[in-house]
PDB file of C-alpha atoms in Angstrom:
ATOM      1  CA  MET A   1      58.421  68.533  42.505  1.00 84.00           C
ATOM      2  CA  LEU A   2      60.499  71.366  41.066  1.00 89.00           C
ATOM      3  CA  TYR A   3      64.245  70.722  41.237  1.00 94.00           C
ATOM      4  CA  TYR A   4      65.404  73.910  39.553  1.00 95.00           C
ATOM      5  CA  VAL A   5      64.152  76.593  37.174  1.00 96.00           C
ATOM      6  CA  SER A   6      66.270  77.893  34.331  1.00 96.00           C
ATOM      7  CA  GLY A   7      65.376  80.853  32.172  1.00 97.00           C
ATOM      8  CA  THR A   8      65.482  84.622  31.873  1.00 97.00           C
ATOM      9  CA  VAL A   9      65.227  86.920  34.896  1.00 97.00           C
ATOM     10  CA  THR A  10      62.242  89.156  34.106  1.00 97.00           C
ATOM     11  CA  VAL A  11      61.630  90.672  37.568  1.00 96.00           C
ATOM     12  CA  LEU A  12      64.245  91.359  40.220  1.00 95.00           C
ATOM     13  CA  GLU A  13      63.107  92.976  43.446  1.00 93.00           C
ATOM     14  CA  PRO A  14      64.317  92.735  47.044  1.00 92.00           C
ATOM     15  CA  GLY A  15      63.570  89.166  48.097  1.00 94.00           C
ATOM     16  CA  LEU A  16      61.992  88.195  44.757  1.00 96.00           C
ATOM     17  CA  ALA A  17      63.177  86.985  41.373  1.00 97.00           C
ATOM     18  CA  VAL A  18      60.873  85.935  38.536  1.00 97.00           C
ATOM     19  CA  ILE A  19      62.376  83.460  36.095  1.00 97.00           C
ATOM     20  CA  ASP A  20      60.674  83.105  32.713  1.00 97.00           C
ATOM     21  CA  CYS A  21      60.792  79.458  31.638  1.00 95.00           C
ATOM     22  CA  GLY A  22      59.211  79.063  28.203  1.00 93.00           C
ATOM     23  CA  GLY A  23      56.599  81.753  28.792  1.00 94.00           C
ATOM     24  CA  VAL A  24      55.800  80.777  32.395  1.00 96.00           C
ATOM     25  CA  GLY A  25      57.111  83.101  35.091  1.00 96.00           C
ATOM     26  CA  TYR A  26      58.179  81.388  38.314  1.00 96.00           C
ATOM     27  CA  GLY A  27      58.246  83.797  41.250  1.00 97.00           C
ATOM     28  CA  CYS A  28      61.019  82.719  43.620  1.00 97.00           C
ATOM     29  CA  ARG A  29      61.831  84.102  47.034  1.00 97.00           C
ATOM     30  CA  VAL A  30      65.577  84.721  47.098  1.00 97.00           C
ATOM     31  CA  THR A  31      68.240  85.807  49.561  1.00 95.00           C
ATOM     32  CA  ALA A  32      70.197  89.014  49.096  1.00 93.00           C
ATOM     33  CA  TYR A  33      73.187  86.769  48.340  1.00 92.00           C
ATOM     34  CA  THR A  34      71.401  85.111  45.405  1.00 95.00           C
ATOM     35  CA  ALA A  35      69.798  88.353  44.187  1.00 95.00           C
ATOM     36  CA  ALA A  36      73.223  90.008  43.989  1.00 93.00           C
ATOM     37  CA  GLN A  37      74.310  87.381  41.462  1.00 93.00           C
ATOM     38  CA  LEU A  38      71.267  87.749  39.200  1.00 95.00           C
ATOM     39  CA  ARG A  39      70.905  90.249  36.375  1.00 95.00           C
ATOM     40  CA  LEU A  40      67.640  91.515  34.869  1.00 95.00           C
ATOM     41  CA  ASN A  41      66.932  90.114  31.380  1.00 96.00           C
ATOM     42  CA  LYS A  42      69.847  87.681  31.700  1.00 96.00           C
ATOM     43  CA  PRO A  43      69.696  83.873  31.941  1.00 97.00           C
ATOM     44  CA  ALA A  44      69.775  82.292  35.394  1.00 96.00           C
ATOM     45  CA  LYS A  45      69.331  78.935  37.077  1.00 97.00           C
ATOM     46  CA  LEU A  46      67.894  78.640  40.580  1.00 97.00           C
ATOM     47  CA  TYR A  47      67.628  75.490  42.699  1.00 97.00           C
ATOM     48  CA  ILE A  48      64.145  75.293  44.160  1.00 97.00           C
ATOM     49  CA  THR A  49      62.784  74.389  47.579  1.00 96.00           C
ATOM     50  CA  GLU A  50      58.987  74.318  47.746  1.00 94.00           C
ATOM     51  CA  SER A  51      57.012  75.416  50.779  1.00 89.00           C
ATOM     52  CA  VAL A  52      53.366  74.393  50.785  1.00 84.00           C
ATOM     53  CA  ARG A  53      50.965  75.622  53.453  1.00 80.00           C
ATOM     54  CA  GLU A  54      47.190  75.900  53.625  1.00 81.00           C
ATOM     55  CA  ASP A  55      47.238  79.536  52.590  1.00 83.00           C
ATOM     56  CA  ALA A  56      50.377  79.687  50.439  1.00 82.00           C
ATOM     57  CA  PHE A  57      52.589  77.892  47.944  1.00 90.00           C
ATOM     58  CA  ASP A  58      56.030  79.472  47.909  1.00 94.00           C
ATOM     59  CA  LEU A  59      59.119  78.745  45.859  1.00 96.00           C
ATOM     60  CA  TYR A  60      62.503  79.494  47.403  1.00 97.00           C
ATOM     61  CA  GLY A  61      65.255  79.897  44.816  1.00 97.00           C
ATOM     62  CA  PHE A  62      68.974  79.447  45.486  1.00 97.00           C
ATOM     63  CA  ILE A  63      71.917  80.228  43.253  1.00 95.00           C
ATOM     64  CA  SER A  64      73.792  77.115  44.407  1.00 94.00           C
ATOM     65  CA  ARG A  65      73.168  73.708  45.933  1.00 93.00           C
ATOM     66  CA  GLU A  66      75.322  74.786  48.898  1.00 91.00           C
ATOM     67  CA  GLU A  67      72.993  77.669  49.708  1.00 94.00           C
ATOM     68  CA  GLN A  68      69.962  75.407  49.288  1.00 96.00           C
ATOM     69  CA  ARG A  69      71.414  72.799  51.659  1.00 93.00           C
ATOM     70  CA  CYS A  70      72.231  75.446  54.248  1.00 94.00           C
ATOM     71  CA  TYR A  71      68.594  76.587  54.034  1.00 96.00           C
ATOM     72  CA  ALA A  72      67.395  73.000  54.591  1.00 95.00           C
ATOM     73  CA  LEU A  73      69.653  72.669  57.626  1.00 95.00           C
ATOM     74  CA  LEU A  74      68.487  75.973  59.069  1.00 96.00           C
ATOM     75  CA  THR A  75      64.796  75.201  58.697  1.00 95.00           C
ATOM     76  CA  SER A  76      65.348  71.841  60.396  1.00 94.00           C
ATOM     77  CA  VAL A  77      66.133  73.743  63.600  1.00 94.00           C
ATOM     78  CA  ASN A  78      63.107  74.249  65.832  1.00 92.00           C
ATOM     79  CA  GLY A  79      62.086  77.909  65.825  1.00 91.00           C
ATOM     80  CA  VAL A  80      63.771  78.790  62.528  1.00 94.00           C
ATOM     81  CA  GLY A  81      61.248  79.458  59.775  1.00 92.00           C
ATOM     82  CA  PRO A  82      61.816  80.233  56.096  1.00 93.00           C
ATOM     83  CA  LYS A  83      61.956  83.997  56.680  1.00 93.00           C
ATOM     84  CA  ALA A  84      64.651  83.753  59.355  1.00 94.00           C
ATOM     85  CA  ALA A  85      66.622  81.206  57.331  1.00 95.00           C
ATOM     86  CA  MET A  86      66.624  83.493  54.284  1.00 95.00           C
ATOM     87  CA  ALA A  87      67.735  86.443  56.441  1.00 94.00           C
ATOM     88  CA  ILE A  88      70.616  84.427  57.901  1.00 95.00           C
ATOM     89  CA  LEU A  89      71.759  83.358  54.432  1.00 95.00           C
ATOM     90  CA  ALA A  90      71.713  86.931  53.112  1.00 92.00           C
ATOM     91  CA  SER A  91      75.494  87.130  53.524  1.00 87.00           C
ATOM     92  CA  GLY A  92      76.011  83.791  51.797  1.00 89.00           C
ATOM     93  CA  PRO A  93      76.431  80.127  52.737  1.00 90.00           C
ATOM     94  CA  GLN A  94      80.152  80.641  53.383  1.00 86.00           C
ATOM     95  CA  ASN A  95      79.561  83.144  56.163  1.00 87.00           C
ATOM     96  CA  PHE A  96      76.766  81.034  57.646  1.00 92.00           C
ATOM     97  CA  THR A  97      78.952  77.914  57.692  1.00 89.00           C
ATOM     98  CA  LEU A  98      81.812  79.880  59.218  1.00 86.00           C
ATOM     99  CA  ALA A  99      79.481  81.290  61.900  1.00 88.00           C
ATOM    100  CA  VAL A 100      78.276  77.823  62.904  1.00 91.00           C
ATOM    101  CA  MET A 101      81.714  76.218  62.840  1.00 86.00           C
ATOM    102  CA  THR A 102      83.255  78.987  64.946  1.00 84.00           C
ATOM    103  CA  GLY A 103      80.250  79.594  67.224  1.00 88.00           C
ATOM    104  CA  ASP A 104      79.848  83.187  66.048  1.00 87.00           C
ATOM    105  CA  GLU A 105      76.457  84.214  67.480  1.00 91.00           C
ATOM    106  CA  LYS A 106      76.890  87.841  66.397  1.00 89.00           C
ATOM    107  CA  LEU A 107      76.879  86.959  62.718  1.00 86.00           C
ATOM    108  CA  LEU A 108      73.644  85.005  63.145  1.00 92.00           C
ATOM    109  CA  THR A 109      71.884  87.596  65.328  1.00 92.00           C
ATOM    110  CA  ALA A 110      72.702  90.252  62.732  1.00 90.00           C
ATOM    111  CA  ALA A 111      69.915  88.699  60.654  1.00 89.00           C
ATOM    112  CA  GLN A 112      66.486  90.239  61.160  1.00 86.00           C
ATOM    113  CA  GLY A 113      64.269  88.222  63.504  1.00 85.00           C
ATOM    114  CA  VAL A 114      67.082  86.098  64.926  1.00 91.00           C
ATOM    115  CA  GLY A 115      67.656  86.456  68.651  1.00 92.00           C
ATOM    116  CA  LYS A 116      70.479  85.161  70.822  1.00 93.00           C
ATOM    117  CA  LYS A 117      68.605  82.021  71.914  1.00 94.00           C
ATOM    118  CA  ILE A 118      67.816  81.018  68.342  1.00 94.00           C
ATOM    119  CA  ALA A 119      71.420  81.687  67.310  1.00 94.00           C
ATOM    120  CA  GLN A 120      72.684  79.478  70.146  1.00 94.00           C
ATOM    121  CA  ARG A 121      70.254  76.724  69.157  1.00 94.00           C
ATOM    122  CA  ILE A 122      71.372  76.886  65.521  1.00 95.00           C
ATOM    123  CA  ILE A 123      75.021  76.552  66.520  1.00 93.00           C
ATOM    124  CA  LEU A 124      74.304  73.775  69.023  1.00 92.00           C
ATOM    125  CA  GLU A 125      72.180  71.687  66.645  1.00 92.00           C
ATOM    126  CA  LEU A 126      74.140  72.213  63.434  1.00 92.00           C
ATOM    127  CA  LYS A 127      77.788  72.336  64.485  1.00 85.00           C
ATOM    128  CA  ASP A 128      78.168  68.551  64.712  1.00 80.00           C
ATOM    129  CA  LYS A 129      76.199  67.965  61.516  1.00 80.00           C
ATOM    130  CA  MET A 130      78.319  70.420  59.575  1.00 76.00           C
ATOM    131  CA  GLY A 131      81.617  69.716  61.302  1.00 57.00           C
ATOM    132  CA  GLY A 132      81.330  65.995  60.928  1.00 47.00           C
ATOM    133  CA  ALA A 133      80.437  66.346  57.246  1.00 42.00           C
ATOM    134  CA  GLY A 134      78.072  63.447  57.879  1.00 38.00           C
ATOM    135  CA  GLU A 135      74.664  64.913  57.061  1.00 40.00           C
ATOM    136  CA  LEU A 136      75.958  67.032  54.220  1.00 41.00           C
ATOM    137  CA  ASP A 137      78.441  66.041  51.568  1.00 39.00           C
ATOM    138  CA  PHE A 138      79.199  69.073  49.462  1.00 40.00           C
ATOM    139  CA  SER A 139      81.964  67.372  47.553  1.00 39.00           C
ATOM    140  CA  ALA A 140      82.346  64.121  45.703  1.00 34.00           C
ATOM    141  CA  GLY A 141      85.752  63.613  47.299  1.00 34.00           C
ATOM    142  CA  PRO A 142      86.674  61.614  50.389  1.00 33.00           C
ATOM    143  CA  ALA A 143      85.436  62.751  53.781  1.00 35.00           C
ATOM    144  CA  ALA A 144      88.912  63.675  54.968  1.00 35.00           C
ATOM    145  CA  VAL A 145      91.523  65.676  53.107  1.00 36.00           C
ATOM    146  CA  ALA A 146      94.432  64.265  55.073  1.00 36.00           C
ATOM    147  CA  PRO A 147      94.331  61.621  57.796  1.00 35.00           C
ATOM    148  CA  ALA A 148      96.494  63.056  60.548  1.00 37.00           C
ATOM    149  CA  GLN A 149      95.762  66.728  61.049  1.00 49.00           C
ATOM    150  CA  SER A 150      95.427  68.980  64.054  1.00 53.00           C
ATOM    151  CA  GLY A 151      91.913  69.652  65.339  1.00 65.00           C
ATOM    152  CA  GLY A 152      91.816  73.171  63.891  1.00 75.00           C
ATOM    153  CA  ILE A 153      92.932  72.032  60.452  1.00 80.00           C
ATOM    154  CA  ALA A 154      90.453  69.136  60.448  1.00 78.00           C
ATOM    155  CA  LEU A 155      87.554  71.414  61.417  1.00 79.00           C
ATOM    156  CA  ALA A 156      88.579  73.984  58.820  1.00 81.00           C
ATOM    157  CA  GLN A 157      88.714  71.272  56.156  1.00 81.00           C
ATOM    158  CA  ALA A 158      85.248  70.051  57.159  1.00 78.00           C
ATOM    159  CA  ALA A 159      83.844  73.590  57.000  1.00 79.00           C
ATOM    160  CA  LEU A 160      85.367  74.151  53.558  1.00 80.00           C
ATOM    161  CA  GLN A 161      83.973  70.854  52.299  1.00 76.00           C
ATOM    162  CA  GLU A 162      80.532  72.011  53.444  1.00 72.00           C
ATOM    163  CA  LEU A 163      80.992  74.968  51.115  1.00 74.00           C
ATOM    164  CA  GLY A 164      81.568  72.690  48.147  1.00 73.00           C
ATOM    165  CA  TYR A 165      85.337  72.857  47.781  1.00 79.00           C
ATOM    166  CA  SER A 166      87.130  69.672  46.720  1.00 81.00           C
ATOM    167  CA  PRO A 167      89.838  68.079  48.877  1.00 82.00           C
ATOM    168  CA  ALA A 168      92.455  69.155  46.318  1.00 83.00           C
ATOM    169  CA  GLU A 169      91.255  72.787  46.407  1.00 84.00           C
ATOM    170  CA  ILE A 170      91.212  72.771  50.215  1.00 86.00           C
ATOM    171  CA  ALA A 171      94.710  71.297  50.459  1.00 85.00           C
ATOM    172  CA  ALA A 172      96.035  73.950  48.061  1.00 87.00           C
ATOM    173  CA  ALA A 173      94.247  76.794  49.870  1.00 87.00           C
ATOM    174  CA  LEU A 174      95.552  75.725  53.293  1.00 87.00           C
ATOM    175  CA  LYS A 175      99.114  75.299  52.055  1.00 86.00           C
ATOM    176  CA  GLY A 176     101.351  77.492  54.168  1.00 85.00           C
ATOM    177  CA  ALA A 177      98.672  78.115  56.822  1.00 86.00           C
ATOM    178  CA  ASP A 178      99.690  78.086  60.473  1.00 85.00           C
ATOM    179  CA  PRO A 179      98.606  74.650  61.796  1.00 79.00           C
ATOM    180  CA  ASN A 180      98.239  76.152  65.272  1.00 82.00           C
ATOM    181  CA  ALA A 181      95.800  78.849  64.129  1.00 83.00           C
ATOM    182  CA  SER A 182      92.157  78.709  65.194  1.00 81.00           C
ATOM    183  CA  THR A 183      89.530  77.095  62.973  1.00 79.00           C
ATOM    184  CA  GLU A 184      88.069  80.507  62.107  1.00 78.00           C
ATOM    185  CA  GLU A 185      91.493  81.896  61.136  1.00 83.00           C
ATOM    186  CA  LEU A 186      92.224  78.846  58.985  1.00 85.00           C
ATOM    187  CA  VAL A 187      88.870  79.050  57.161  1.00 84.00           C
ATOM    188  CA  ARG A 188      89.344  82.768  56.524  1.00 82.00           C
ATOM    189  CA  TYR A 189      92.895  82.117  55.308  1.00 86.00           C
ATOM    190  CA  ALA A 190      91.687  79.437  52.879  1.00 85.00           C
ATOM    191  CA  LEU A 191      88.762  81.517  51.585  1.00 83.00           C
ATOM    192  CA  ARG A 192      91.085  84.475  50.989  1.00 81.00           C
ATOM    193  CA  ALA A 193      93.484  82.202  49.100  1.00 82.00           C
ATOM    194  CA  MET A 194      90.654  80.864  46.924  1.00 76.00           C
ATOM    195  CA  VAL A 195      89.301  84.350  46.192  1.00 73.00           C
ATOM    196  CA  MET A 196      92.753  85.575  45.170  1.00 74.00           C
ATOM    197  CA  LYS A 197      93.246  82.502  42.993  1.00 67.00           C
ATOM    198  CA  GLY A 198      89.801  82.931  41.402  1.00 56.00           C
TER     199      GLY A 198
END
C-alpha cells in the first residue's frame, strides 16, 4: 500500500501530477486545489489513496491529510464516485467542510456531475460525522475546545477541528467573534482571522 509519494513534480496537467521518486514516475490524479499548490520541477509530497478496479489502477494524490480524509468521507456516500469527489474538493477541504456543516447545497452542486439529490445526501450522511468530530480527528487535541459554548460556537469549533486546526488556534481565531452568529459566519470569521495571521 502506498501511503505517500515524495519527489519532484515532472508533469503537471489538469487533474494529473507525476511525481518522480528515485527515477520512477507516479501518476496521481489530483484536485484543482492540490494542483494549484504544486510547481513543475519542484519537490512535492502527496498523500495517496489507491483505487483498484478490474480495468484500472489509479492513484489519487492529496496535498494534505485533511483533503485525503474528506475524499474518503465523500466516497463513502452512496452515489459519490472518485470523479465527483475530486470535483467537489476542487475548491479545497475547507470549503467542502463548510458546505456540509452549513448545509450549503449550492457549493456542492457547483461541482461537475453533482446534482441536488447527491448534494442533499452528502450533507445528510456526513454532517453528523463531521460535526461530531467522531469519525474524523484532524487534531491531536481534545475533542472540545471549551466545555460550555453556544451551539453555533460548538459547531464552528468542530468544523475547524475537521480542517486540522488545533484547539488553541481555534480559540484564538474565534476570540472576539459574536457568540450569537450563525455557524457559517463563525467559521468564515475564524478562517479569515487565520489567513490574516498566516
